Amino acid sequence: MTSVTFQGVVKKFGEFIAVNDLNLEVRDKEFLVLLGPSGCGKTTTMRMVAGLEEVSAGDIFIGGDRVNDVLPKYRDVAMVFQSYALYPHFSVADNIGYPLKIRKVPEEKRRQMVMEVARRVELDRLLDRLPKELSGGQRQRVALARAIIRTPKVFLMDEPLSNLDAKLRVQMRAELKHLQHELQVTTIYVTHDQIEAMTLAHRVAVMSRGVIEQLGTPKEIYNNPRTLFVAGFIGSPPMNLIDGEVSDGAFTSAGGIKIGGLGHSNVADAVLGVRPEDAHLLPGGSGKANVTAPIYSVELTGESTLVTVRAGDSLFTLRADKSFVGDFDQMVNVSFAPERVFLFDRKSQNRVDF
Amino acid sequence: MPRGRTSIDIQRIGAYVTIAVALVITLFPVYWIAANSFKYDIDIFSIPPQWLPSNPTLKHYHAAFIERPFLIYALNSLIIAASTTLVSVVFGSMAGYALARFQYPGRWRYQISFWILSTRMMPPIVTIIPLYIAFNYLGMLNTKPAVIIAYTAFNLPFATWMMKSYFQDLPVELEEAAMVDGDTRWGAFLHVALPLARPGLAATAIFCLIISWNEFLLALVLTLTERSQTLPIGIAGRVTQYSTYWGEISAAGFTACIPIMIFAFIVQKHLVRGISFGAVKG
């Protein structure tokens, strides 16, 4: 039973506040992803759990024990670094077996465990090599093997997939998810890649400027973003965010986008959020269009076509059927699914419910 | 096209000429003492000079190492230089690591580093009288430990700074990984940082060794007899009131070059890597 709890955790580097009053509970056996752009404090948060950064204020608990002043070696966490941090002067076997060697596990037992773990991550033929003789994907596996060899209380993963090429990344993502499910170890995973976050996490904590903007399951984060930041950060391509104003439940943008039925809200500085898949092209001459605008570009991605239109001086993208064919500057009618649009207040950055 | 070949050839010839000149300037003295050490006294001063001994002899080697105590000077030099190097490299690595890795309030990292370096800024002659008085007071004059302590005082700041820059170039995640894997800070230093800083250790060691092997001024003041005198002092002692024994000086001087050359050959590979280590990362 290992949960990780943050209570009012603050981390300052001089005057700069990297993490500000963080309150979060990572549940037992949970796969929690800290998601955010670079510099948002997510890696710092993880490093505080590992004991590599001191906590400026607040408390961190691992499995109920306050660990603020506990040395990394006594925290029983394992970490996979972004750079893998393999010991360049050790062979693969020695790298994987290092945590056991430090714990004085007898050599025979150690060799057996290294072999076992190596087989699991398909490294058993490379045990005598040095890290520099391995490919990126193999190095990544060594780092992973070194982390799982001793079944720690918590796994910490700092962008472990970001140095891999796209194909390998997708493959390792699935392996990681499966591995965590098998091992049932509480995991904190840091990434700036929202697809990784969506696919891996039980829950995602979206961070920005040292605070958690929203915490929830990937589904909640995607379908119910609470702030403008979360709305813009999650989704690929991202949600269209259109500036305009709302009076008595009707949104109007400078580019001529109009949509009604937003309750009775009035927001002077409003932002309309529409996901690309929630905007649809209407057959010509339909009166129900929310906007009629020229096509800016058409991109076929394979399973669908991304159509970007220009309404006034703002662009927005929608996902059309893969069979769609259109020309530059061709006028199209676009309608939004009214129950699937979001409204935000530019000033407070928060969602406006209607 | 017309520019290509000839200008590259000229550049290459220029480079070789420069190297040749540099080699002649640096190696000629070594060659000259080597040649002289095998000549009879009369041949050393013959005009035109004898480039190679026409009538080679080991007379001067016999005089220096059998009749006179140059073997003991050499042993003293070896003990003093090796001890100085060992102490400087051991403590220099630890101090350098501490300066490279630990957090200091405010600008204290810079202040401490600068303070350490500043001890090298005054000319050694300035410290000679205080050192002499201190060692006299402690009854340590004319002992090897006194020379070792004095040399270490001059080599340690240098070793600390060199090792500090090597450790700063090592990725810090490696030690962090070791600590998360269950090591202490000391263990991470010993098992991970130190083995990776081997080129730096080699470079620092050879510099310390050369400096203490060749040092003259402090040894001259702090030593009196063959109990603690080093090779440079012994060699200088053959310039006497009545005569300068060039043959013995050459024989001892040439012999004194050999250990350093052997050591340099051994660590050469590390040394080259060590010097270029900071420049080409990764």
XYZ file of C-alpha atoms in Angstrom:
636
model
C 0.000 0.000 0.000
C 2.036 2.930 -1.269
C 0.478 6.256 -1.919
C 2.441 9.442 -2.469
C 0.994 12.554 -0.894
C 1.979 16.183 -1.379
C 0.764 18.635 1.232
C 1.271 22.293 0.442
C 4.596 21.559 -1.230
C 6.593 24.582 -2.362
C 9.934 24.591 -4.167
C 11.874 27.785 -4.640
C 15.105 28.306 -6.536
C 16.220 31.611 -5.099
C 13.364 33.979 -5.842
C 11.870 31.750 -8.519
C 8.949 29.612 -7.380
C 9.088 26.360 -9.359
C 6.324 24.557 -7.511
C 3.677 26.518 -5.637
C 1.518 25.010 -2.897
C 1.101 21.602 -4.477
C -1.556 19.336 -2.972
C -1.909 15.956 -4.593
C -2.433 12.374 -3.643
C -1.091 9.668 -5.918
C -3.052 6.565 -5.021
C -1.692 3.102 -4.411
C -0.859 1.291 -7.687
C -1.900 4.334 -9.667
C -0.267 5.478 -12.885
C -0.270 9.232 -12.507
C 1.061 11.486 -15.246
C 2.315 14.995 -14.569
C 1.722 16.818 -17.810
C 2.799 20.304 -18.734
C 5.057 22.441 -20.871
C 8.766 22.748 -20.037
C 9.400 24.833 -16.963
C 6.017 24.115 -15.386
C 7.530 22.373 -12.348
C 6.649 18.791 -13.198
C 10.203 17.447 -13.178
C 10.987 19.396 -10.007
C 7.964 17.791 -8.366
C 9.238 14.346 -9.296
C 12.763 15.108 -8.154
C 11.406 16.116 -4.760
C 9.809 12.687 -4.458
C 13.139 11.064 -5.329
C 14.939 13.210 -2.795
C 17.111 14.920 -5.382
C 15.652 18.326 -4.547
C 14.920 19.630 -1.098
C 11.406 20.744 -0.310
C 11.200 24.476 0.486
C 7.897 24.170 2.357
C 5.162 21.595 2.894
C 5.434 17.834 3.276
C 5.804 14.811 1.043
C 4.653 11.397 2.254
C 5.511 8.072 0.674
C 3.275 5.297 1.978
C 2.363 7.408 4.977
C 5.929 8.273 6.003
C 7.053 11.850 5.815
C 10.172 11.802 3.622
C 11.224 15.465 3.486
C 14.494 14.754 5.271
C 15.027 11.163 4.122
C 18.019 10.439 1.890
C 17.186 9.137 -1.597
C 18.656 5.719 -0.764
C 16.147 5.160 2.046
C 13.089 6.229 0.053
C 12.913 3.008 -1.957
C 11.945 4.669 -5.199
C 13.309 3.882 -8.643
C 13.753 6.494 -11.295
C 14.123 6.394 -15.056
C 15.898 9.525 -16.240
C 15.252 11.314 -19.488
C 18.886 10.831 -20.451
C 18.680 7.252 -19.063
C 21.740 8.023 -16.883
C 23.343 4.642 -17.543
C 26.744 4.203 -15.931
C 29.015 4.394 -18.978
C 31.810 2.387 -17.370
C 29.586 -0.563 -16.410
C 28.313 -3.341 -18.664
C 24.594 -3.749 -19.208
C 24.493 -6.493 -16.567
C 26.313 -4.325 -14.026
C 24.054 -1.391 -14.793
C 20.929 -3.438 -14.199
C 22.390 -5.135 -11.145
C 23.756 -1.979 -9.515
C 20.784 -1.404 -7.145
C 21.230 -4.992 -5.906
C 24.985 -4.682 -5.601
C 24.556 -1.609 -3.400
C 22.130 -3.601 -1.268
C 24.710 -6.382 -0.997
C 22.606 -9.044 -2.662
C 24.871 -12.109 -3.074
C 26.460 -12.386 -6.491
C 24.752 -15.620 -7.503
C 21.280 -14.335 -6.652
C 22.069 -11.056 -8.329
C 23.119 -12.655 -11.589
C 19.955 -14.702 -11.602
C 17.739 -11.650 -11.023
C 19.556 -9.604 -13.658
C 19.023 -12.431 -16.151
C 15.357 -12.619 -15.282
C 14.744 -8.908 -15.702
C 16.899 -8.739 -18.829
C 14.833 -11.472 -20.410
C 11.682 -9.567 -19.626
C 12.891 -6.471 -21.495
C 14.660 -8.545 -24.169
C 18.190 -7.572 -23.238
C 19.462 -11.036 -22.279
C 21.772 -11.222 -25.312
C 23.365 -7.837 -24.643
C 24.388 -8.205 -21.014
C 28.130 -7.897 -21.695
C 27.921 -4.759 -23.792
C 28.695 -1.253 -22.638
C 25.955 1.402 -22.838
C 27.731 3.181 -25.695
C 27.393 0.028 -27.811
C 23.595 0.053 -27.554
C 20.897 1.756 -29.611
C 18.612 4.363 -28.051
C 15.802 1.889 -27.544
C 18.110 -0.653 -25.907
C 19.521 1.982 -23.554
C 15.992 2.896 -22.611
C 15.336 -0.755 -21.760
C 18.442 -0.938 -19.606
C 17.240 2.088 -17.645
C 13.864 0.439 -17.258
C 15.378 -2.874 -16.207
C 17.501 -1.125 -13.593
C 14.335 0.428 -12.184
C 12.209 -2.728 -12.054
C 14.838 -5.129 -10.744
C 14.075 -4.404 -7.103
C 10.313 -3.733 -7.099
C 10.444 -0.333 -5.399
C 7.570 1.403 -3.646
C 7.298 4.024 -6.367
C 8.434 4.341 -9.972
C 9.440 7.777 -11.130
C 9.765 8.293 -14.852
C 11.070 11.540 -16.253
C 10.135 11.735 -19.939
C 11.531 8.247 -20.500
C 10.353 8.044 -24.101
C 11.292 11.485 -25.376
C 14.664 10.437 -26.820
C 13.227 7.602 -28.904
C 12.090 7.811 -32.506
C 8.363 8.008 -33.147
C 7.770 4.349 -33.970
C 9.717 3.005 -31.025
C 8.016 5.476 -28.729
C 4.590 4.080 -29.554
C 5.823 0.533 -29.022
C 7.531 1.324 -25.692
C 4.452 3.207 -24.550
C 2.392 0.063 -24.766
C 5.136 -1.956 -23.064
C 5.390 0.536 -20.225
C 1.671 0.495 -19.650
C 1.605 -3.276 -19.606
C 4.625 -3.468 -17.315
C 3.071 -1.095 -14.795
C -0.116 -3.134 -14.850
C 1.849 -6.322 -14.240
C 4.045 -4.968 -11.479
C 1.292 -2.998 -9.747
C 3.696 -0.324 -8.549
C 2.596 3.246 -7.920
C 4.015 5.298 -10.778
C 4.586 8.994 -11.332
C 5.350 9.800 -14.924
C 6.442 13.181 -16.209
C 5.873 14.207 -19.794
C 5.104 17.188 -21.993
C 3.532 14.931 -24.596
C -0.222 14.958 -24.119
C -0.691 11.789 -26.166
C 1.592 9.896 -23.797
C -0.360 11.316 -20.895
C -3.717 10.381 -22.369
C -2.695 6.866 -23.302
C -0.754 5.892 -20.184
C -2.414 7.543 -17.238
C -5.029 6.457 -14.815
C -5.128 10.113 -13.871
C -3.438 13.143 -15.371
C -2.340 16.229 -13.449
C -1.954 19.101 -15.888
C 0.609 21.556 -14.532
C 1.402 25.097 -15.505
C 3.649 27.611 -13.757
C 4.109 25.470 -10.693
C 0.473 24.698 -9.976
C -1.877 21.900 -10.975
C -4.429 23.322 -13.360
C -6.581 20.229 -13.392
C -6.457 16.700 -12.056
C -8.595 13.957 -13.533
C -8.835 10.901 -15.699
C -7.736 11.389 -19.310
C -11.393 11.326 -20.297
C -12.323 14.071 -17.839
C -9.389 16.199 -18.873
C -10.289 15.850 -22.517
C -14.046 16.173 -22.294
C -14.297 18.609 -19.457
C -11.329 21.007 -19.351
C -11.685 23.443 -16.467
C -9.315 26.142 -17.698
C -8.241 27.723 -20.927
C -4.731 26.310 -20.472
C -5.928 22.720 -20.167
C -8.264 23.167 -23.115
C -5.437 24.417 -25.325
C -2.858 21.913 -24.130
C -4.772 18.679 -24.577
C -5.746 17.313 -27.959
C -4.006 16.924 -31.276
C -4.595 19.056 -33.188
C -5.474 21.257 -30.198
C -8.866 22.717 -29.455
C -9.760 25.781 -31.517
C -9.909 28.804 -29.244
C -11.743 31.707 -30.780
C -11.915 35.153 -29.156
C -15.213 36.994 -29.163
C -17.979 38.125 -26.883
C -21.069 36.526 -25.418
C -24.247 38.418 -24.709
C -27.336 36.641 -23.500
C -26.012 33.245 -24.501
C -24.995 34.158 -28.033
C -21.314 34.155 -29.047
C -20.000 36.410 -31.788
C -16.441 36.673 -33.044
C -14.856 39.394 -35.148
C -14.425 36.838 -37.910
C -18.153 36.255 -38.153
C -18.493 33.094 -36.134
C -21.834 32.980 -34.391
C -23.307 30.412 -32.088
C -26.312 30.643 -29.828
C -27.762 28.507 -27.081
C -25.057 29.157 -24.503
C -27.562 29.589 -21.684
C -27.982 33.161 -20.558
C -24.341 33.960 -20.019
C -22.762 37.344 -20.652
C -18.987 37.511 -21.043
C -17.255 40.533 -22.530
C -13.911 38.843 -23.111
C -14.972 35.351 -24.090
C -13.136 32.481 -25.715
C -15.058 29.812 -27.555
C -13.471 26.368 -27.542
C -14.305 23.825 -30.207
C -12.457 20.561 -30.756
C -11.664 19.815 -34.408
C -13.880 16.724 -34.355
C -16.840 18.715 -33.025
C -16.978 21.066 -35.999
C -18.604 19.791 -39.162
C -18.784 20.793 -42.782
C -22.322 21.293 -44.033
C -23.457 20.687 -47.578
C -23.665 23.919 -49.562
C -26.470 26.438 -49.006
C -27.420 25.292 -45.584
C -28.758 28.029 -43.350
C -27.661 26.367 -40.108
C -23.994 27.187 -40.503
C -22.209 28.892 -37.635
C -19.764 30.412 -40.080
C -19.141 30.506 -43.781
C -15.489 30.965 -44.582
C -12.784 30.164 -47.161
C -10.518 27.131 -46.850
C -6.988 28.003 -45.744
C -5.492 24.531 -46.108
C -6.435 20.875 -46.402
C -4.263 18.146 -44.841
C -4.952 14.457 -45.275
C -3.673 12.577 -42.230
C -4.821 9.150 -43.374
C -7.762 8.357 -41.159
C -9.253 11.827 -41.622
C -8.731 15.168 -43.328
C -7.840 18.283 -41.366
C -9.476 21.318 -42.898
C -8.352 24.732 -41.732
C -10.590 27.676 -42.547
C -10.009 31.365 -42.121
C -12.723 33.345 -40.417
C -11.655 36.980 -40.377
C -8.123 37.008 -39.085
C -8.392 33.809 -37.045
C -7.852 30.269 -38.256
C -9.583 27.199 -37.024
C -9.242 23.548 -37.821
C -11.839 20.852 -38.136
C -11.628 17.162 -38.758
C -13.513 16.084 -41.869
C -13.966 12.723 -43.492
C -10.939 11.296 -45.282
C -12.883 11.428 -48.536
C -13.249 15.218 -48.362
C -11.805 17.104 -51.297
C -11.521 20.887 -51.245
C -9.569 23.678 -52.850
C -7.778 26.615 -51.372
C -10.140 29.572 -50.869
C -13.209 27.463 -51.562
C -16.079 28.715 -49.361
C -17.440 26.166 -46.895
C -20.196 26.161 -44.279
C -19.192 25.001 -40.836
C -21.409 24.119 -37.915
C -20.487 23.316 -34.330
C -22.108 20.698 -32.146
C -23.679 23.104 -29.599
C -23.499 20.621 -26.719
C -19.782 20.080 -27.385
C -18.514 23.689 -27.338
C -16.810 25.277 -24.347
C -16.844 28.819 -23.159
C -13.987 30.456 -21.248
C -13.474 33.821 -19.655
C -10.272 35.336 -21.029
C -9.740 37.353 -17.845
C -10.040 34.610 -15.241
C -8.888 31.875 -17.677
C -11.637 29.666 -16.246
C -14.450 27.769 -17.865
C -17.826 29.495 -17.951
C -20.582 26.965 -17.431
C -23.863 27.413 -19.204
C 40.875 24.707 -57.938
C 44.183 26.530 -58.429
C 43.958 27.648 -54.796
C 43.278 24.153 -53.422
C 46.314 21.893 -53.562
C 49.244 24.272 -53.326
C 47.849 26.262 -50.429
C 47.128 23.048 -48.505
C 50.651 21.823 -49.257
C 52.144 25.085 -48.080
C 50.049 24.946 -44.929
C 51.206 21.419 -44.251
C 54.869 22.223 -44.844
C 54.495 25.263 -42.600
C 53.022 23.101 -39.856
C 55.819 20.552 -40.077
C 58.501 23.241 -40.047
C 56.934 24.812 -36.970
C 56.775 21.463 -35.198
C 60.380 20.699 -36.172
C 61.610 24.012 -34.796
C 59.670 23.513 -31.565
C 61.069 20.003 -31.189
C 64.649 21.129 -31.760
C 64.297 23.923 -29.206
C 62.774 21.663 -26.535
C 64.749 18.500 -27.186
C 68.199 19.938 -27.842
C 69.016 20.504 -24.138
C 67.967 16.968 -23.333
C 70.097 15.618 -26.145
C 73.021 17.786 -25.096
C 73.059 16.650 -21.443
C 72.564 13.062 -22.591
C 75.562 13.345 -24.923
C 77.704 15.171 -22.374
C 76.967 12.653 -19.645
C 78.858 10.035 -21.661
C 81.874 12.231 -22.531
C 85.166 12.787 -20.724
C 85.464 16.272 -19.261
C 87.866 17.368 -21.962
C 85.439 16.360 -24.715
C 82.559 18.298 -23.157
C 84.349 21.559 -23.943
C 85.971 20.587 -27.231
C 85.638 23.027 -30.093
C 84.158 22.247 -32.579
C 81.624 20.497 -30.315
C 81.489 16.727 -30.319
C 77.881 15.921 -31.321
C 78.242 12.328 -30.213
C 80.772 11.117 -27.637
C 83.747 9.823 -29.622
C 85.052 7.994 -26.580
C 81.983 7.079 -24.470
C 82.400 6.529 -20.731
C 80.200 5.780 -17.686
C 82.670 7.634 -15.451
C 80.226 10.404 -14.514
C 77.427 7.961 -13.716
C 79.849 6.129 -11.456
C 80.870 9.388 -9.805
C 77.300 10.583 -9.262
C 75.568 7.383 -8.234
C 78.327 5.352 -6.600
C 80.771 7.886 -5.177
C 78.241 10.582 -4.454
C 74.740 10.095 -2.915
C 72.674 10.821 -6.030
C 70.825 7.547 -5.600
C 69.594 8.811 -2.243
C 68.628 12.181 -3.761
C 66.671 10.309 -6.410
C 64.938 8.214 -3.778
C 64.079 11.341 -1.778
C 62.706 12.975 -4.919
C 60.634 9.911 -5.647
C 59.178 9.684 -2.131
C 58.448 13.405 -1.959
C 56.970 13.705 -5.462
C 54.872 10.553 -5.138
C 53.531 11.483 -1.696
C 52.731 15.030 -2.792
C 50.959 13.773 -5.877
C 48.980 11.179 -3.942
C 47.840 13.595 -1.239
C 47.063 16.350 -3.747
C 45.051 14.108 -6.054
C 43.106 12.414 -3.241
C 42.150 15.598 -1.432
C 41.971 17.637 -4.622
C 39.335 15.257 -6.033
C 37.267 15.373 -2.891
C 37.474 19.157 -2.583
C 36.893 19.600 -6.311
C 33.858 17.337 -6.150
C 32.450 19.260 -3.212
C 32.893 22.555 -5.046
C 31.419 21.171 -8.253
C 28.359 19.508 -6.788
C 27.213 20.873 -3.452
C 24.967 23.860 -2.963
C 26.376 26.899 -1.286
C 24.436 29.870 -0.016
C 24.737 32.961 -2.164
C 28.030 33.309 -4.002
C 29.987 31.148 -1.598
C 30.908 28.561 -4.190
C 32.678 31.273 -6.135
C 34.177 32.847 -3.019
C 35.632 29.584 -1.733
C 36.943 28.577 -5.157
C 38.581 31.932 -5.622
C 40.064 31.872 -2.155
C 41.603 28.459 -2.862
C 43.036 29.688 -6.139
C 44.311 32.892 -4.594
C 46.818 30.934 -2.509
C 48.607 30.266 -5.790
C 48.784 33.906 -6.724
C 51.720 35.011 -4.607
C 55.207 33.996 -5.700
C 56.485 31.022 -3.653
C 59.460 33.052 -2.450
C 57.069 35.132 -0.329
C 56.150 32.113 1.748
C 59.657 30.823 2.266
C 60.562 32.673 5.450
C 57.256 31.916 7.205
C 57.542 28.278 6.138
C 61.136 28.099 7.341
C 60.203 29.567 10.723
C 57.185 27.301 11.065
C 59.091 24.119 10.238
C 61.980 25.201 12.436
C 59.556 25.696 15.316
C 58.107 22.236 14.702
C 61.567 20.704 14.450
C 60.799 19.555 10.938
C 63.565 21.253 9.005
C 65.577 18.911 6.843
C 62.838 16.251 6.841
C 60.933 14.792 3.934
C 57.478 15.389 5.512
C 58.238 19.130 5.678
C 58.928 19.206 1.947
C 55.853 17.094 1.230
C 53.643 19.437 3.264
C 55.066 22.521 1.594
C 54.646 21.036 -1.891
C 51.136 19.861 -1.129
C 50.221 23.366 -0.048
C 51.168 24.540 -3.523
C 49.749 21.614 -5.493
C 46.449 21.102 -3.722
C 44.740 24.314 -4.909
C 45.737 23.484 -8.427
C 44.516 19.879 -8.128
C 41.257 21.083 -6.589
C 40.568 23.455 -9.449
C 41.418 20.939 -12.105
C 39.262 18.218 -10.570
C 36.440 20.686 -9.986
C 36.250 21.425 -13.692
C 36.330 17.714 -14.591
C 33.516 16.925 -12.201
C 31.492 19.851 -13.489
C 31.691 18.340 -16.956
C 30.265 14.996 -15.813
C 26.490 14.699 -16.180
C 25.025 15.058 -12.705
C 22.237 12.567 -13.459
C 24.688 9.684 -13.244
C 25.330 10.369 -9.572
C 21.653 11.110 -8.984
C 20.792 7.768 -10.530
C 23.297 6.081 -8.232
C 21.756 7.745 -5.182
C 18.224 6.796 -6.169
C 19.512 3.281 -6.840
C 20.502 3.131 -3.196
C 23.959 4.643 -2.969
C 25.067 7.367 -0.596
C 26.602 10.584 -1.895
C 30.011 9.179 -0.993
C 29.217 5.948 -2.835
C 28.072 7.854 -5.910
C 31.358 9.774 -5.826
C 33.438 6.634 -5.406
C 31.584 4.277 -7.758
C 30.445 6.645 -10.479
C 32.030 10.101 -10.510
C 35.608 9.131 -9.721
C 35.955 6.323 -12.302
C 34.517 8.634 -14.942
C 36.939 11.390 -13.982
C 39.930 9.136 -14.641
C 41.320 11.314 -17.446
C 41.165 14.256 -15.082
C 42.897 12.280 -12.366
C 45.679 11.309 -14.764
C 46.196 14.862 -15.970
C 46.176 16.252 -12.436
C 48.574 13.570 -11.238
C 51.132 14.208 -13.935
C 51.083 17.947 -13.401
C 51.546 17.527 -9.655
C 54.312 15.014 -10.210
C 56.233 17.206 -12.651
C 55.906 20.276 -10.450
C 57.117 18.534 -7.310
C 59.802 16.532 -9.111
C 61.329 19.682 -10.574
C 60.805 22.042 -7.631
C 63.969 23.752 -6.470
C 63.390 26.835 -4.350
C 61.465 25.400 -1.395
C 63.631 22.286 -1.283
C 66.751 24.428 -1.237
C 65.591 26.272 1.868
C 63.898 23.443 3.736
C 66.541 20.741 3.252
C 70.128 20.564 4.412
C 71.583 17.099 3.970
C 71.058 13.989 1.925
C 68.456 12.944 4.503
C 65.914 15.055 2.670
C 67.621 16.720 -0.301
C 66.103 16.109 -3.711
C 67.691 15.648 -7.127
C 67.531 19.290 -8.228
C 69.315 20.307 -5.003
C 71.883 17.548 -5.396
C 72.548 18.551 -8.982
C 72.914 22.205 -8.066
C 75.357 21.124 -5.385
C 77.820 20.031 -8.058
C 78.345 23.662 -8.945
C 81.007 24.293 -6.312
C 83.280 27.084 -5.274
C 86.238 25.580 -7.117
C 84.743 23.734 -10.012
C 81.511 22.875 -11.845
C 81.247 19.146 -12.460
C 79.439 19.258 -15.813
C 79.783 15.552 -16.404
C 78.101 14.592 -13.136
C 75.451 17.288 -13.571
C 74.665 15.903 -17.032
C 74.569 12.316 -15.815
C 72.267 13.114 -12.876
C 70.164 15.534 -14.917
C 69.603 13.042 -17.700
C 68.720 10.309 -15.202
C 66.248 12.663 -13.529
C 64.328 13.063 -16.799
C 63.711 9.342 -17.154
C 61.064 8.629 -14.470
C 58.925 11.538 -15.643
C 59.205 10.354 -19.228
C 58.144 6.843 -18.246
C 55.193 8.157 -16.240
C 54.183 10.461 -19.090
C 54.199 7.547 -21.525
C 52.019 5.498 -19.201
C 49.367 8.161 -18.686
C 49.723 9.777 -22.104
C 46.472 8.353 -23.418
C 44.529 9.662 -20.421
C 46.397 12.931 -20.503
C 45.379 13.853 -24.029
C 41.796 12.895 -23.358
C 41.969 14.737 -20.068
C 43.110 18.010 -21.514
C 40.502 18.007 -24.272
C 37.800 16.656 -21.984
C 36.129 19.947 -21.179
C 36.283 21.253 -24.723
C 34.459 18.462 -26.543
C 31.546 17.325 -24.478
C 29.719 14.089 -25.142
